[in-house]
Tab-separated table of C-alpha atoms in Angstrom:
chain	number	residue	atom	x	y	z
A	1	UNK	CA	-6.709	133.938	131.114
A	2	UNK	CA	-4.907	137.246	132.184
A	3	UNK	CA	-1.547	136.947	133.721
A	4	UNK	CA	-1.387	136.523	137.484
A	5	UNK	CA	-5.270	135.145	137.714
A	6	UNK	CA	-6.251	132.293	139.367
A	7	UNK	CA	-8.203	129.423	137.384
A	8	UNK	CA	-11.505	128.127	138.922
A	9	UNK	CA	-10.581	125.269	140.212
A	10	UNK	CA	-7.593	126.932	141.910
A	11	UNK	CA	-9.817	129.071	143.723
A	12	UNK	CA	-12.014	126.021	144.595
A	13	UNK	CA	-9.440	124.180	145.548
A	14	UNK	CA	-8.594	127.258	147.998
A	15	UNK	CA	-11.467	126.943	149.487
A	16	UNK	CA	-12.368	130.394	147.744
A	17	UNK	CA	-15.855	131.636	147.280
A	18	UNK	CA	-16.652	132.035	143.602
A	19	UNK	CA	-19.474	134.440	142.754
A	20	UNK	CA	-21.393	133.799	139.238
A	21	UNK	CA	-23.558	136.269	137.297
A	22	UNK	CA	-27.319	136.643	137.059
A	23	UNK	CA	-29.764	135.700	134.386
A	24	UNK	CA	-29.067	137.024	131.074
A	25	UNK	CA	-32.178	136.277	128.446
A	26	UNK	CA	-34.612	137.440	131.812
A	27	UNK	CA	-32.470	140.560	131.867
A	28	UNK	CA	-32.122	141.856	128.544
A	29	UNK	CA	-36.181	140.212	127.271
A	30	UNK	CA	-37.095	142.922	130.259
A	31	UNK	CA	-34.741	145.767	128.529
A	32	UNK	CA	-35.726	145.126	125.083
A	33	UNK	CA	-33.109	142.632	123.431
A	34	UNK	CA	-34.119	138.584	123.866
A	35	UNK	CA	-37.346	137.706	122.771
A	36	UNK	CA	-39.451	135.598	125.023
A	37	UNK	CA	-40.183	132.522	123.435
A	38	UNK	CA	-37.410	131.408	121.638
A	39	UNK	CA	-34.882	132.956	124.383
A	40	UNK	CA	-32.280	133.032	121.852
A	41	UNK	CA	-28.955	135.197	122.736
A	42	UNK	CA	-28.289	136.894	119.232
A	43	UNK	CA	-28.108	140.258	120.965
A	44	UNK	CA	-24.728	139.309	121.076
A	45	UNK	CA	-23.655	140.096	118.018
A	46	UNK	CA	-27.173	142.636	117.373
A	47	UNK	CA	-26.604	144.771	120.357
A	48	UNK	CA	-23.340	143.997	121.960
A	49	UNK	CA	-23.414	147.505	124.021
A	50	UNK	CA	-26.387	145.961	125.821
A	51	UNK	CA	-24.823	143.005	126.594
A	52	UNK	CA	-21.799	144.497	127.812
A	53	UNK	CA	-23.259	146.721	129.832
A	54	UNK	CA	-25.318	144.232	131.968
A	55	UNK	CA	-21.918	142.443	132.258
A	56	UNK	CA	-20.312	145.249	133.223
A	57	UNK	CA	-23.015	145.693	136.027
A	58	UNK	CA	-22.731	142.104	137.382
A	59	UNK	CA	-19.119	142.515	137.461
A	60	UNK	CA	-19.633	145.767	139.580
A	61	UNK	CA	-21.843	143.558	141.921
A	62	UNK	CA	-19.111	141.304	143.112
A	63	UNK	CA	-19.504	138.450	140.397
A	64	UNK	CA	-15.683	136.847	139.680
A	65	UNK	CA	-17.723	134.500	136.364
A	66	UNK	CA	-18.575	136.166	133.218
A	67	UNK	CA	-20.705	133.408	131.387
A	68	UNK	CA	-20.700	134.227	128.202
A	69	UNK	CA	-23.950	134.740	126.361
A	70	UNK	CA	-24.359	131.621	124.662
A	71	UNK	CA	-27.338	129.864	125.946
A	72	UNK	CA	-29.560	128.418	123.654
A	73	UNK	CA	-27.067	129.176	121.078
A	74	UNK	CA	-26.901	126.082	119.242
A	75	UNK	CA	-27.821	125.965	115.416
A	76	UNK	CA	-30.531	123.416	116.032
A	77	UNK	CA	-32.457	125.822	118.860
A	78	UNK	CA	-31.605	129.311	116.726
A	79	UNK	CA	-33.758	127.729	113.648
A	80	UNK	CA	-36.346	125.892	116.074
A	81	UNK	CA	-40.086	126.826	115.433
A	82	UNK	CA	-39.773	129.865	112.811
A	83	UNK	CA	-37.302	131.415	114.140
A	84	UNK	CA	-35.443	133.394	111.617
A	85	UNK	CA	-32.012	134.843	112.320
A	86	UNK	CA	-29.554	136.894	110.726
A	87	UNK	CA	-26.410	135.812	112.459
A	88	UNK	CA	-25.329	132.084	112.559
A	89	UNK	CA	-24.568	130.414	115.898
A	90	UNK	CA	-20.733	130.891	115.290
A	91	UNK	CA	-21.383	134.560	115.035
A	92	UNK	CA	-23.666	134.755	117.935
A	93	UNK	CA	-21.078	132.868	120.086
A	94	UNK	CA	-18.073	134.432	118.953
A	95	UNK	CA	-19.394	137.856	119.619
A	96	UNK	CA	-20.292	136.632	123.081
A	97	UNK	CA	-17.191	135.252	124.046
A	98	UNK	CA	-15.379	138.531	122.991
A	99	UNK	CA	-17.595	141.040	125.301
A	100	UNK	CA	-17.268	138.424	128.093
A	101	UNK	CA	-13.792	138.631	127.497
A	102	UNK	CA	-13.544	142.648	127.578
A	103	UNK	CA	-15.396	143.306	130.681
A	104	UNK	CA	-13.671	140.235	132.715
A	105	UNK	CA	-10.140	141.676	131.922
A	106	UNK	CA	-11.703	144.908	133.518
A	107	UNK	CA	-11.705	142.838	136.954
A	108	UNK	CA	-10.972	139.688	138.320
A	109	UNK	CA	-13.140	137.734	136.349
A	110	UNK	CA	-12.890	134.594	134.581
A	111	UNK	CA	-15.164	133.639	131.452
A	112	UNK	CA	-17.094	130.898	131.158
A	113	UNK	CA	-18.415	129.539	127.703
A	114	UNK	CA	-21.332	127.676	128.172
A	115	UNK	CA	-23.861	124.603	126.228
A	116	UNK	CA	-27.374	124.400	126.994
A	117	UNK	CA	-30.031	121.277	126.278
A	118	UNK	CA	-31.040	121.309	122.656
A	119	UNK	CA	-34.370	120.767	120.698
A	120	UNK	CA	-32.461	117.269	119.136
A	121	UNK	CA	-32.623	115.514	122.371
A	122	UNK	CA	-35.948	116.435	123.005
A	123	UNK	CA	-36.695	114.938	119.111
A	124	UNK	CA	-35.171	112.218	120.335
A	125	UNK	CA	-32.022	112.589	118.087
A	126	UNK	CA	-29.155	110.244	118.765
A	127	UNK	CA	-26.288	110.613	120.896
A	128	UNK	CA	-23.850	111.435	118.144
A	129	UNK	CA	-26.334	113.691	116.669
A	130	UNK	CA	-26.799	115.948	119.568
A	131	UNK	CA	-22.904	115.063	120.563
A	132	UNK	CA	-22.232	117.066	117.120
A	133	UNK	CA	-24.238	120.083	117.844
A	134	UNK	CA	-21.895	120.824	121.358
A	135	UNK	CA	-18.885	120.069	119.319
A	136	UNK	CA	-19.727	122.643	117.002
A	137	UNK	CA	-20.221	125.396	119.573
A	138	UNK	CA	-17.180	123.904	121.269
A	139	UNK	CA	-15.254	124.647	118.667
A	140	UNK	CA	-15.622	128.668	118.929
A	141	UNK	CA	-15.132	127.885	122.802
A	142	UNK	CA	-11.852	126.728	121.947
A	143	UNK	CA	-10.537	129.327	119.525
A	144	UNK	CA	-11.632	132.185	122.089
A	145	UNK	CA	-10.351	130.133	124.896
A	146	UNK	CA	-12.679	130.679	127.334
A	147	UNK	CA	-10.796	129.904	131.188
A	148	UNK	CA	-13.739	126.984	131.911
A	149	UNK	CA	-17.075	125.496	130.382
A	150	UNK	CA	-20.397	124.719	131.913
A	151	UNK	CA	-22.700	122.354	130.631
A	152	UNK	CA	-25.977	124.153	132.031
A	153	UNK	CA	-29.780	123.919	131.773
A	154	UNK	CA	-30.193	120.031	131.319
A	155	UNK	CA	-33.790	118.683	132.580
A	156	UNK	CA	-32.448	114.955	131.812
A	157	UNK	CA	-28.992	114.046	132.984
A	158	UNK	CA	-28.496	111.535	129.971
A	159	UNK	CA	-28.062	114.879	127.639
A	160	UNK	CA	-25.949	116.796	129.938
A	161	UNK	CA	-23.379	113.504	130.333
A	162	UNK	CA	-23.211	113.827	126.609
A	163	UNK	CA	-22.481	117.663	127.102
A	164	UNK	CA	-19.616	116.918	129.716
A	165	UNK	CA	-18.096	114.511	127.589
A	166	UNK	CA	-17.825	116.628	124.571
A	167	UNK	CA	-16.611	119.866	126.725
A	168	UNK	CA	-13.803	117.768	128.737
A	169	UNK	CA	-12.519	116.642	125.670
A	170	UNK	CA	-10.654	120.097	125.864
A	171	UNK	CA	-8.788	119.578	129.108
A	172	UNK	CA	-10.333	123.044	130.218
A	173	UNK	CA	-12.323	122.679	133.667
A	174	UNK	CA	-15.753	120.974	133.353
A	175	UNK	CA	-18.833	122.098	135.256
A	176	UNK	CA	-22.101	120.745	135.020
A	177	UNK	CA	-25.539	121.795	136.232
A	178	UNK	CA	-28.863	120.498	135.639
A	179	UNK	CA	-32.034	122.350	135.971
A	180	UNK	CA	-33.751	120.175	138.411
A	181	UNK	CA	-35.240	120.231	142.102
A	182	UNK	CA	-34.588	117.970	145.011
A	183	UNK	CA	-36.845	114.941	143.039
A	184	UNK	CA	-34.580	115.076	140.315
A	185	UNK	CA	-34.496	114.843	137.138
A	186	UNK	CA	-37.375	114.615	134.150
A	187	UNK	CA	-37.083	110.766	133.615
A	188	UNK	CA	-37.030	110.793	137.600
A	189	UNK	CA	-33.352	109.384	138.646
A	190	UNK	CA	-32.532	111.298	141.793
A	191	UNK	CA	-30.284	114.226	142.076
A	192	UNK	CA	-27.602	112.188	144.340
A	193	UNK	CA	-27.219	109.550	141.176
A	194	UNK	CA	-27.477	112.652	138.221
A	195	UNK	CA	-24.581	113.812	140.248
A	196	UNK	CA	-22.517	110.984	140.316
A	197	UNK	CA	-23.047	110.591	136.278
A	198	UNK	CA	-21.806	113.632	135.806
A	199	UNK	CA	-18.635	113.265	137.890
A	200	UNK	CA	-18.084	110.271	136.257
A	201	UNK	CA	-18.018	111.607	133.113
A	202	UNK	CA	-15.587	114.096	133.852
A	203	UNK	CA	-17.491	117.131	135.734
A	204	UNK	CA	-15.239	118.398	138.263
A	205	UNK	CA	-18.093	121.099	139.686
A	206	UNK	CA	-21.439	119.771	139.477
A	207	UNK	CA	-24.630	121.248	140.500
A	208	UNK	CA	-28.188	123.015	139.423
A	209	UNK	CA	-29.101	126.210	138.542
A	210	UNK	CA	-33.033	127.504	137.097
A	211	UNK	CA	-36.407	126.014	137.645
A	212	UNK	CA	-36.373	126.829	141.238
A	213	UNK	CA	-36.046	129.068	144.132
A	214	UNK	CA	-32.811	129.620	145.692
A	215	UNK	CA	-33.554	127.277	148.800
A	216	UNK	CA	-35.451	124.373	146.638
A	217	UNK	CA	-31.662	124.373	144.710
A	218	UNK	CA	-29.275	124.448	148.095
A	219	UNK	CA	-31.463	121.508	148.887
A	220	UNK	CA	-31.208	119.635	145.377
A	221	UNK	CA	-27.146	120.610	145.552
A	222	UNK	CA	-26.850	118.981	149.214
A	223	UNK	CA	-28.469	116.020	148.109
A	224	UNK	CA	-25.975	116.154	145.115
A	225	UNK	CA	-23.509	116.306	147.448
A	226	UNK	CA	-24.294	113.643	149.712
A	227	UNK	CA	-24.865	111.158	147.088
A	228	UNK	CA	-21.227	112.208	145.425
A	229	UNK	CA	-19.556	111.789	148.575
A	230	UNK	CA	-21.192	108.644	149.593
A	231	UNK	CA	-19.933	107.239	146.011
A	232	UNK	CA	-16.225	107.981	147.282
A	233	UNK	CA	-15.813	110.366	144.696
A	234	UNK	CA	-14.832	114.412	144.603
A	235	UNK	CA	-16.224	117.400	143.078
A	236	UNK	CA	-17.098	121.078	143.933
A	237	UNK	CA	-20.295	122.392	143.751
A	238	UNK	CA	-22.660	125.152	142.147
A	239	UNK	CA	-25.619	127.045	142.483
A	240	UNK	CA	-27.513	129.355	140.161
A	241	UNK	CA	-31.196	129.626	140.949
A	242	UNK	CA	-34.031	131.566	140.236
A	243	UNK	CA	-34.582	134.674	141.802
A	244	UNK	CA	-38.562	133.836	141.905
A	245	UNK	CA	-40.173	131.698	145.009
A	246	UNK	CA	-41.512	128.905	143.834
A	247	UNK	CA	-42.759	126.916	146.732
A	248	UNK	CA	-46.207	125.783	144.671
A	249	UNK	CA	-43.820	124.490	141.848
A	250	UNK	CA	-43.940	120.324	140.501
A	251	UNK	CA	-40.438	118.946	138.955
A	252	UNK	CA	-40.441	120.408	136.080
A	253	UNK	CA	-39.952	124.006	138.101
A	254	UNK	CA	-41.523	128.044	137.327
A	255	UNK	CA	-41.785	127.223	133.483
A	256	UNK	CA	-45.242	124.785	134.871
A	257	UNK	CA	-46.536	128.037	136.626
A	258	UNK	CA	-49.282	129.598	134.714
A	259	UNK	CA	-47.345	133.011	135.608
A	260	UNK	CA	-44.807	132.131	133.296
A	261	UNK	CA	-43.251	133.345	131.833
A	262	UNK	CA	-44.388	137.067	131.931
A	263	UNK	CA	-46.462	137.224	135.480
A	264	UNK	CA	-43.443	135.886	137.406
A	265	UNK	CA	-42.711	139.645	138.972
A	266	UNK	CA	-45.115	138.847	142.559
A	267	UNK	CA	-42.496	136.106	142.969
A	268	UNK	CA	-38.916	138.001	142.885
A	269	UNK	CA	-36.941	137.802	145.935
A	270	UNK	CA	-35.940	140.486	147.693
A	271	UNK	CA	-31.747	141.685	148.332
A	272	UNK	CA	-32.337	140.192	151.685
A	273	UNK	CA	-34.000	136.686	150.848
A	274	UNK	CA	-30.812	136.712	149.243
A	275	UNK	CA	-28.218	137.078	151.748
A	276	UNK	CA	-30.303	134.188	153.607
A	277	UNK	CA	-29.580	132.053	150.019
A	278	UNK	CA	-25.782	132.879	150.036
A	279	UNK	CA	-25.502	131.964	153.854
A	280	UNK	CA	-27.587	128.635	153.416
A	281	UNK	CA	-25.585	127.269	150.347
A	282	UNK	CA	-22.036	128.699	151.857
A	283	UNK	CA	-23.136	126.682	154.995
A	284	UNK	CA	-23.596	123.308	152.952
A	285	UNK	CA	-20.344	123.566	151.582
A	286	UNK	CA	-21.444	125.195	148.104
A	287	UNK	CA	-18.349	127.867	146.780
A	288	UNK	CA	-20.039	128.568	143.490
A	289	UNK	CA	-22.788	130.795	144.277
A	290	UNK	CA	-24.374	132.886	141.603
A	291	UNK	CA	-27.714	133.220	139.904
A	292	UNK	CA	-30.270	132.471	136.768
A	293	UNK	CA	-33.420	133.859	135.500
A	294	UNK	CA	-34.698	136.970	137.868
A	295	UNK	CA	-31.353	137.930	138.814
A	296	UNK	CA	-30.308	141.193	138.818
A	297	UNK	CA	-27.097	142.914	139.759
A	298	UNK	CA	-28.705	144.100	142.957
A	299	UNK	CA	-29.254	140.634	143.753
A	300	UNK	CA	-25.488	139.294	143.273
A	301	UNK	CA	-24.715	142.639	144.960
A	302	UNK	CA	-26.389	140.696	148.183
A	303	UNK	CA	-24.913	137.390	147.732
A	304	UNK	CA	-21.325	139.467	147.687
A	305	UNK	CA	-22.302	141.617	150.658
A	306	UNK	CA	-23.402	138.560	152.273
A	307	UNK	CA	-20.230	136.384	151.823
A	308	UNK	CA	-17.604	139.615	152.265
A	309	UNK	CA	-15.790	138.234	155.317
A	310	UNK	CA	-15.246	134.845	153.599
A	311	UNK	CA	-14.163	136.601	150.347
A	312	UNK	CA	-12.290	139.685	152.096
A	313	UNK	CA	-13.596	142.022	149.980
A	314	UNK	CA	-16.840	143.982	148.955
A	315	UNK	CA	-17.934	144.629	145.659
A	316	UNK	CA	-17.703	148.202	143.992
A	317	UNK	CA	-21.358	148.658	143.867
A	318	UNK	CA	-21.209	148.445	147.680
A	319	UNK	CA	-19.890	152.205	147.473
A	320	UNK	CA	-24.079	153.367	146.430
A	321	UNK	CA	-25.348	150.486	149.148
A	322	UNK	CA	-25.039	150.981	153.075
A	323	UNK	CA	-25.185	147.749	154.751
A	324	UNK	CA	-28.313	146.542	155.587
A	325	UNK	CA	-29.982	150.158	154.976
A	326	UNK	CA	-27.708	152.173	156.392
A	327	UNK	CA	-28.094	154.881	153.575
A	328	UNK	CA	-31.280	155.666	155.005
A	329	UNK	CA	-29.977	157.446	158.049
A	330	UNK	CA	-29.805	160.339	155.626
A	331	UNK	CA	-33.453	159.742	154.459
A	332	UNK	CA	-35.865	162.867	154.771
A	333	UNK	CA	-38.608	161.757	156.673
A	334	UNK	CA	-38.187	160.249	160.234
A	335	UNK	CA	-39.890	156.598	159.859
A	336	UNK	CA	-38.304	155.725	156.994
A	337	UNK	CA	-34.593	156.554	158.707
A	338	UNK	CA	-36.085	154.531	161.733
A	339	UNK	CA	-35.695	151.347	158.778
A	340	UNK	CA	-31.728	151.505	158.600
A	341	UNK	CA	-30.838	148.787	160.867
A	342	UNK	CA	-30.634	144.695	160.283
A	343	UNK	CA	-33.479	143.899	162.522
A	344	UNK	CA	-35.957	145.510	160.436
A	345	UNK	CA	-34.985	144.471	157.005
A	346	UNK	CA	-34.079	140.785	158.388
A	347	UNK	CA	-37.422	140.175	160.285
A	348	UNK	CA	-39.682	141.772	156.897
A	349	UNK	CA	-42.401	140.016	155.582
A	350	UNK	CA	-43.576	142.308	152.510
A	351	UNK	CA	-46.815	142.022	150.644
A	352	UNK	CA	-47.742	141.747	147.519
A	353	UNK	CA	-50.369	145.096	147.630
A	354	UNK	CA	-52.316	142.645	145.423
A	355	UNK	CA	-55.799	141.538	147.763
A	356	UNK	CA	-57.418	139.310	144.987
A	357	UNK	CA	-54.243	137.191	144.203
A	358	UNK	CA	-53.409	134.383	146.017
A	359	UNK	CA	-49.982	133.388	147.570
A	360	UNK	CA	-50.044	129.955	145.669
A	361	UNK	CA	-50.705	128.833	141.721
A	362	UNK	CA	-51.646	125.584	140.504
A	363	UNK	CA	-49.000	124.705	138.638
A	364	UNK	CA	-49.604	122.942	134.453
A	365	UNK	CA	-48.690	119.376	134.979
A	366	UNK	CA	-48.780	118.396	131.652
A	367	UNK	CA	-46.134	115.980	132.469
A	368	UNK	CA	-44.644	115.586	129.311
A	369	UNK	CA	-41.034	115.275	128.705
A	370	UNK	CA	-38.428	113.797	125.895
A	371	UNK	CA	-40.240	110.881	124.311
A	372	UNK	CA	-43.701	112.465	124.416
A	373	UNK	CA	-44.469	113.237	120.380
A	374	UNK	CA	-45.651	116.870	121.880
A	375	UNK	CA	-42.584	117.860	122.972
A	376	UNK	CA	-40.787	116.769	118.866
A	377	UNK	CA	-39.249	120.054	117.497
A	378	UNK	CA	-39.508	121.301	114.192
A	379	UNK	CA	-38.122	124.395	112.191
A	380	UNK	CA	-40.977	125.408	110.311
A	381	UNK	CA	-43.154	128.057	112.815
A	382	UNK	CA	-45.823	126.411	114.903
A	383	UNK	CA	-49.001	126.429	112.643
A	384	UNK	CA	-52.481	127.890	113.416
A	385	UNK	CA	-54.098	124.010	113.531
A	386	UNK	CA	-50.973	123.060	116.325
A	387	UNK	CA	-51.816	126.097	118.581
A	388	UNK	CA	-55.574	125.267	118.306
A	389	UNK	CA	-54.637	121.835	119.596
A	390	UNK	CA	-52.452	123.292	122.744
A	391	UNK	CA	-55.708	125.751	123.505
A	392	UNK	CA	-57.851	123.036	123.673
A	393	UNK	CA	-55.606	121.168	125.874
A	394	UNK	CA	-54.591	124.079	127.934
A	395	UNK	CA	-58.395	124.767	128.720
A	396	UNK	CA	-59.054	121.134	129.990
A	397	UNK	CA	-56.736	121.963	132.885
């Protein structure tokens, strides 16, 4: 960490408002770097200009967290289901925790190196299996010395325990944040109990990020919090949802919508759904307030704007953004300069422009989860006789 920055949990323990970053693999599948499907975050190391630029542009927005592009990085998930690399996990996180590195010395950023679920627990693999596959990415965690770690994107609280105690073997600042809505988790223990695991373990920020809209996780995180508090026991809290609404969306969150993963653009909230998010989770006493999948630096932008007086500060990109449409008092034509004022933007309800969609899906339901042989990983691709099997059962629903 540079000289004269404050740590995370100093900040937290200030009572500081801590702004994270937006969704990387969304981001950079939509510019031309991540594949969709395996998600994988070797444009690290392939096109590190592209990933340094997008953190350059959440840094601009007001976000004080660089995670560093490591999600889904394990060795396990890079060789799951055909997919053929050139660069080994080591390389892909390495080269991640460097560019997070660069641009967060550019401001007053911290980086975060983060561990996602893995294929092995969902192969049922045992806990010192899948314990050896975070100590390995650990390991380059260590060496770059990232400022904090986040266990993030666990659907079963078992596996991200696991992750927690690996990562606070360090002594580095533990955060831990499931991807699950207010009914919990995928083997259905409630989000107040997933969040007193995890503090028990050793989490000293706990919370959820993905799956879900930004108001479905404030919820999820309040209940979090309730159910840590009424255990006696401390933590701060986080937040990084979607930037989709997913009001029509089952427990397992967007990935059950049959929009998924690449008709999800209806859904995106707008800059000001967002200040509404940051002034919701500020007001249930969440200070880590960033974003996932969907987010783009426009949106952080909002949660910044939003949260200025707490933070005392605006973000640079602020300079190209007048608050709440100001800018367009200098607009050409007379009704849309009659738009730059609060009341308008605040009181919106925009359409779709799309007459023969509706406003709600019907979301999969397949309900399977770790322990169902369908969801058993393997490296070799998925074969021609599997897929037939998935069509078949895709068209029954």
């Amino acid at each position: 960490m540079a000289p004269g920055k404050k740590g995370i949990l100093e900040r937290l323990n200030a009572g500081e408002v801590v702004i994270g970053d937006g969704g990387f693999v969304f981001a950079l599948e939509k510019r031309g770097y991540v594949k969709a499907g395996p998600w994988t975050p070797e444009a690290a190391a392939e096109y590190p200009e592209a990933v340094r630029q997008l953190h350059r542009e959440f840094l601009r927005a007001g976000a004080n967290v660089m995670q560093t592009f490591t999600f889904y990085a394990s060795d396990d998930k890079l060789e799951n289901r055909g997919n053929k690399l050139t660069f080994t996990g080591t390389q892909i996180n390495e080269a991640a925790c460097d560019l997070a590195r660069e641009v967060a010395n550019e401001g007053d950023a911290l980086v975060a190196g983060g561990v996602s679920q893995t294929p092995s627990y969902l192969s049922c693999k045992s806990e010192t299996e899948v314990k050896a596959i975070f100590k390995k990415q650990l390991d380059v965690f260590i060496k770059k010395n990232v400022d904090f770690l986040i266990a993030e994107y666990f659907e079963h609280v078992e596996e991200a325990v696991w992750a927690v105690e690996v990562l606070k073997e360090t002594g580095k600042p533990v955060a831990a944040s499931l991807c699950i809505g207010p009914e919990g988790d995928m083997h259905g223990v409630s989000a107040a109990e997933c969040a007193v695991r995890l503090v028990k373990a050793g989490a000293q920020i706990v919370g959820v990020n993905c799956h879900f809209d930004p108001m479905t996780c404030v919820k999820a995180v309040k209940l979090m919090k309730e159910g840590v508090e009424k255990a006696g026991l401390k933590a701060h809290y986080m937040v990084q949802p979607l930037a989709f609404h997913t009001p029509d969306c089952n427990c397992q969150g967007f990935i059950d919508l049959p929009e998924f993963p690449f008709g999800l653009e209806p859904r995106i909230l707008t800059r000001w759904d967002m200040h509404k998010y940051a002034r919701e989770a500020y007001n249930v006493g969440i200070r880590f307030i960033g974003g996932c999948c969907g987010y783009e630096p426009y949106h952080i932008r909002a949660v910044a704007e939003e949260l200025a007086t707490e933070r005392g500060i605006l973000p640079a990109a602020s300079e190209k953004h007048g608050s709440w449409g100001a800018g367009l008092e200098m607009h050409t034509k007379p009704w849309v300069r009659a738009r730059a004022r609060r009341t308008y933007w605040e009181n919106l309800h925009p359409a779709s422009g799309r007459p023969q969609c509706p406003s709600m899906s019907h979301p999969d339901s397949w309900g399977v989860t770790k322990g169902d042989t369908a969801l058993l990983q393997q490296k070799e691709a998925t074969s021609q006789d599997q897929l037939k099997q998935l069509f078949d059962r895709s068209t029954g629903h």
